[in-house]
CSV table of C-alpha atoms and ligand atoms in Angstrom, one decimal:
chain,number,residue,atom,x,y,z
Y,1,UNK,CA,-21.4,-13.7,23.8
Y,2,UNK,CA,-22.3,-10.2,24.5
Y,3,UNK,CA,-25.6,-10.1,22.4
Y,4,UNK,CA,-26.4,-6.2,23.1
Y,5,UNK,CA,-22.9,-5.5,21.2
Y,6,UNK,CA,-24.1,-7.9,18.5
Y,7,UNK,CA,-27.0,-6.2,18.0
Y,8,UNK,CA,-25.7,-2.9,17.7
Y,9,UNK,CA,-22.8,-4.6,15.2
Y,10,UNK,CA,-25.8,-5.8,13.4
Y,11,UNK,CA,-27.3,-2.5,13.6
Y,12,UNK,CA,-24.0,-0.6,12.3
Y,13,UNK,CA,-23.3,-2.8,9.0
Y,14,UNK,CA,-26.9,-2.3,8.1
Y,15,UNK,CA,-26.0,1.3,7.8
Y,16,UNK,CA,-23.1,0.6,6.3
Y,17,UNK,CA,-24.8,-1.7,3.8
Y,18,UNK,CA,-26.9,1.5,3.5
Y,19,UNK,CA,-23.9,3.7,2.9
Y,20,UNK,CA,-24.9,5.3,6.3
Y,21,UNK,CA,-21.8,8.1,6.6
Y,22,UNK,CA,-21.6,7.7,10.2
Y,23,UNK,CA,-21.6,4.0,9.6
Y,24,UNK,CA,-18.0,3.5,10.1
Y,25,UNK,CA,-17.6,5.8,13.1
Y,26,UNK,CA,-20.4,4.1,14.9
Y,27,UNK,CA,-19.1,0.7,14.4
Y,28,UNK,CA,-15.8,1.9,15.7
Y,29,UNK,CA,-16.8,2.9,18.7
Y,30,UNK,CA,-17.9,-0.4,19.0
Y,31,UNK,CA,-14.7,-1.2,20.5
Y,32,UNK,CA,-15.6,-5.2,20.5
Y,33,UNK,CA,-13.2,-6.8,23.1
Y,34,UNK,CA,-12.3,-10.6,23.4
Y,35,UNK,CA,-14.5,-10.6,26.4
Y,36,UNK,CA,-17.1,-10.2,24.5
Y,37,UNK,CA,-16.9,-13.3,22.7
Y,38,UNK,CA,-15.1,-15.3,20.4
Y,39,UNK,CA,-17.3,-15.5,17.5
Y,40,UNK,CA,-18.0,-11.7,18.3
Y,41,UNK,CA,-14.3,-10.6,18.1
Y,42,UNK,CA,-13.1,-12.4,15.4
Y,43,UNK,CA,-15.9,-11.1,13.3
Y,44,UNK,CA,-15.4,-7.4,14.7
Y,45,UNK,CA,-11.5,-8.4,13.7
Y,46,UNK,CA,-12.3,-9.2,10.3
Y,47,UNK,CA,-14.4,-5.8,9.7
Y,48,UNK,CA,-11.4,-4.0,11.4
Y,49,UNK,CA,-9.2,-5.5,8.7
Y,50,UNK,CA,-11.6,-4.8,5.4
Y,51,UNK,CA,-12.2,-0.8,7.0
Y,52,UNK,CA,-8.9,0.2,8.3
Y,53,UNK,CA,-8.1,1.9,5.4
Y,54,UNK,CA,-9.5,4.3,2.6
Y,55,UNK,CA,-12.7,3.4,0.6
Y,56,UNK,CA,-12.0,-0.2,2.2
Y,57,UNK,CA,-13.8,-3.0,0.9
Y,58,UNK,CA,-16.9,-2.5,0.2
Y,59,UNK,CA,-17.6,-5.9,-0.6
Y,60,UNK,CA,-16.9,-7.5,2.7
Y,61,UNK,CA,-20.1,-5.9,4.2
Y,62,UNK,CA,-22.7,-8.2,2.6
Y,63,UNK,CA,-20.9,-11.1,4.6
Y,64,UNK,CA,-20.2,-9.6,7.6
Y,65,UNK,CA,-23.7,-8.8,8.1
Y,66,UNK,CA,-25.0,-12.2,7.4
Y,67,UNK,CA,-22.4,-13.6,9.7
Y,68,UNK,CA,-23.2,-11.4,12.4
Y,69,UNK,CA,-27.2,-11.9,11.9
Y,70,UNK,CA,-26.5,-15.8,12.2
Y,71,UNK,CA,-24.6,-15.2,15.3
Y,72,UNK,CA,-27.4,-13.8,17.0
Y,73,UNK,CA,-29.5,-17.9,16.2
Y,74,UNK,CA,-25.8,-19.2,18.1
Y,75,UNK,CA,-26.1,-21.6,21.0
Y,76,UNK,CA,-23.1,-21.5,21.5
Y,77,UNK,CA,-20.0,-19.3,21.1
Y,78,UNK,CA,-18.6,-21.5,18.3
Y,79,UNK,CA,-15.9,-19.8,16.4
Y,80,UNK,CA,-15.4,-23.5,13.9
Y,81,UNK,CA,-19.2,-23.5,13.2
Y,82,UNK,CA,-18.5,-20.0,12.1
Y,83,UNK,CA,-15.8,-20.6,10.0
Y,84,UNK,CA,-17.6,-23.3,8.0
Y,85,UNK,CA,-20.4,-20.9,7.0
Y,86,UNK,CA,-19.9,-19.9,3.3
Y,87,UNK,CA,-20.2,-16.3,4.3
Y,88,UNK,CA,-16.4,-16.6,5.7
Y,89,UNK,CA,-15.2,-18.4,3.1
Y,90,UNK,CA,-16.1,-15.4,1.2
Y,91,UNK,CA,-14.2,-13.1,3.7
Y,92,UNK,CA,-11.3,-15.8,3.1
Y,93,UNK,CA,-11.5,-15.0,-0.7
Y,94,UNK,CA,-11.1,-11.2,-0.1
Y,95,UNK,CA,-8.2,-11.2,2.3
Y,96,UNK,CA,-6.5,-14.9,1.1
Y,97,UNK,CA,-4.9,-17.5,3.9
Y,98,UNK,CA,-3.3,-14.7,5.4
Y,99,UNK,CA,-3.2,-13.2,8.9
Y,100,UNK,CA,-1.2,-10.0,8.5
Y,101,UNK,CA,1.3,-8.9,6.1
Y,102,UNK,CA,4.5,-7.7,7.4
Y,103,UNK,CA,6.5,-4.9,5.4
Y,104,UNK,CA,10.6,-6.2,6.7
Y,105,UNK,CA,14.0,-4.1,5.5
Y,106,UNK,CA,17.4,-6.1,5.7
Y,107,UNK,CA,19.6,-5.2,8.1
Y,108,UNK,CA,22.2,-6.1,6.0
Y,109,UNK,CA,21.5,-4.1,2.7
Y,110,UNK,CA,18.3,-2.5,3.8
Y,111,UNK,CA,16.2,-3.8,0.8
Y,112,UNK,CA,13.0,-3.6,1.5
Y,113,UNK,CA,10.3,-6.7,0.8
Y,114,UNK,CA,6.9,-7.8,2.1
Y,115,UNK,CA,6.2,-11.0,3.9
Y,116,UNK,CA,2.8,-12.9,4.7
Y,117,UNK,CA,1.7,-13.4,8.1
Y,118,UNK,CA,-0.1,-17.0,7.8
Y,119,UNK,CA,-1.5,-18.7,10.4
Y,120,UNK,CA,0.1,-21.6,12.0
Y,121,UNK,CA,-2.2,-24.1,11.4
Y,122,UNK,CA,-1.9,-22.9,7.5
Y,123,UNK,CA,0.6,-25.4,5.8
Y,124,UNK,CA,1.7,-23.4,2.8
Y,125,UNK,CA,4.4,-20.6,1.7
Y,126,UNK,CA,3.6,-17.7,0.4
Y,127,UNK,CA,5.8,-16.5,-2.4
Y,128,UNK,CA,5.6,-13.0,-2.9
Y,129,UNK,CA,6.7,-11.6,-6.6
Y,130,UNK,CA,9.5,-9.1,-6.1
Y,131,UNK,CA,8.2,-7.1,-9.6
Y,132,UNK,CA,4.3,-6.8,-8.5
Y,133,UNK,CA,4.0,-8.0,-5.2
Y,134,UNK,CA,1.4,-10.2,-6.3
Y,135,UNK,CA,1.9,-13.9,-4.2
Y,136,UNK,CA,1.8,-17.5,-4.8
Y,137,UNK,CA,0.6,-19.9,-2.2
Y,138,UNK,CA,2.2,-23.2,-2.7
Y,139,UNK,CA,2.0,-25.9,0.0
Y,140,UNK,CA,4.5,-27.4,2.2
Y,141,UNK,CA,3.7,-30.9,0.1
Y,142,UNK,CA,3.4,-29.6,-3.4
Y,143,UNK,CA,6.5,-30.5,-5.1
Y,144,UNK,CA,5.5,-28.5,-8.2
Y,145,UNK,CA,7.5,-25.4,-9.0
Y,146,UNK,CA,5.3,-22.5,-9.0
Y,147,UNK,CA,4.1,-20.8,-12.7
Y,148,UNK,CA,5.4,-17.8,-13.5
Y,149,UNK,CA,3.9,-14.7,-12.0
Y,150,UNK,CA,1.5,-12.9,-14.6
Y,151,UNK,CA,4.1,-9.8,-14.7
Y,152,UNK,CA,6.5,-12.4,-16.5
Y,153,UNK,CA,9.1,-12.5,-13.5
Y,154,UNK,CA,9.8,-15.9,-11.4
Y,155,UNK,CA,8.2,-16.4,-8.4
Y,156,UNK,CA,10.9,-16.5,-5.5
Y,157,UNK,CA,11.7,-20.3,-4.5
Y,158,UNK,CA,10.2,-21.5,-0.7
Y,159,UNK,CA,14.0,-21.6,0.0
Y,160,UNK,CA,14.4,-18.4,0.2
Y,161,UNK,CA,13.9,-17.2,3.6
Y,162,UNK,CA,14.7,-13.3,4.3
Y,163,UNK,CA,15.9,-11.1,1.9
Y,164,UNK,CA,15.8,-11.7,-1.8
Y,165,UNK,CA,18.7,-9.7,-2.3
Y,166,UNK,CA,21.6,-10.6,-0.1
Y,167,UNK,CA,20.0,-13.5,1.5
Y,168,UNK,CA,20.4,-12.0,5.4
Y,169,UNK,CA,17.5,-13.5,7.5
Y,170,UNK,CA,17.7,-10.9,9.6
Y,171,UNK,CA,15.1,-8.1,9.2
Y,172,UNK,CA,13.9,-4.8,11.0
Y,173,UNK,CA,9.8,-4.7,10.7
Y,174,UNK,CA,8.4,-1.8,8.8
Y,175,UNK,CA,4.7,-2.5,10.3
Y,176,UNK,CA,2.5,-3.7,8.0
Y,177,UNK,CA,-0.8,-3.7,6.5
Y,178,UNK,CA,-4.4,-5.9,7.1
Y,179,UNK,CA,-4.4,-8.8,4.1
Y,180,UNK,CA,-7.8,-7.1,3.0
Y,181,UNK,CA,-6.1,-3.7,2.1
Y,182,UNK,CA,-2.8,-5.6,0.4
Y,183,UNK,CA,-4.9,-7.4,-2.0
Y,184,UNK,CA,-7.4,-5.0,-3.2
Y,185,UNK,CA,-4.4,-3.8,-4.9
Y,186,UNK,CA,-2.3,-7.2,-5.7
Y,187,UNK,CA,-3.9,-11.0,-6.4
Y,188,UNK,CA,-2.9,-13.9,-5.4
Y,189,UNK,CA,-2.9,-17.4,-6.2
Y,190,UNK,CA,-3.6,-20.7,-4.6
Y,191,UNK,CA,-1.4,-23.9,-5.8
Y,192,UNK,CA,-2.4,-27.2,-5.2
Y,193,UNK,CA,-3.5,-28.0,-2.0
Y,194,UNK,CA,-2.5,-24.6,-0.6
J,201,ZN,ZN1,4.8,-10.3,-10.6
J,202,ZN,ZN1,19.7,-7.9,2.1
């Protein structure tokens, strides 16, 4: 693990925690590769996600910078000791199960709708409401239909793959946005075992 770029990333959400103006820029330039580490990387990754837009969110810092001070006490470059520290489960909260999520327009009747990025390893669907956007995660084994969406429409069914209007699969991508910036402004939900 690079430990001078750690430093400096410790150094950085300090200011930020500080609400340091030049905070951001500094952690920017940053530019933490892959080289640099695993643990180091992802971690950079996650603070790209919670700061690529406008305020961003604020509340990711507090974690981030405890994660990054215990990587510093690291061994090893360990990314699954790092994920079982509470600190990214609390990143997990803020962004959900979610990798990326992907803004797609038919090709067929160029609706437009958003789709979740989830992991592979991540055994769960996640319906998005087409009213409110906000999302449902409902596992591969829960046999459960979903509740209703709190804006009072029906979830979509895991059936439906692709377009919610015409039912094309195929899509044109639209780019999308980090998980951290789609839910400060929609929730989600986790169903049973999802
Ligand atoms: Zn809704
Ligand atoms: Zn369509």
């Amino acid at each position: 693990m690079n430990l001078q770029k750690l430093r400096k990333l410790v150094e950085c959400l300090r200011l930020q925690d500080a609400e340091n103006p030049s905070a951001i820029e500094e952690t920017l330039r940053l530019n933490i590769s892959l080289e640099d580490g695993y643990c180091l990387f992802n971690l950079y990754e996650q603070w790209l996600g919670a700061f690529s837009f406008l305020p961003g969110r604020k509340e990711a810092v507090l974690p981030l910078l405890s994660l990054a001070e215990k990587l510093t006490k690291f061994s090893s470059d360990d990314t699954l000791a790092m994920y079982s520290l509470s600190e990214w489960q609390q990143l997990v909260l803020l962004r959900g199960p979610v990798e990326t999520v992907l803004f797609e327009k038919c090709t067929n009747c160029s609706h437009s709708y958003v789709s979740m990025g989830t992991s592979g390893f991540y055994d769960a669907n996640g319906l998005v409401c087409d009213s409110c956007g906000n999302v449902y995660f409902k596992s591969y084994y829960d046999e459960t239909p979903p509740p209703r969406c709190a804006c009072g429409r029906e979830f979509p069914s895991v059936t439906t793959y692709g377009c919610r209007q015409c039912g094309e699969k195929k899509s044109l991508s639209q780019g999308g946005v980090s998980p951290y910036e789609y839910f400060s402004k929609h929730t989600y939900i986790r169903g049973p075992g999802a």
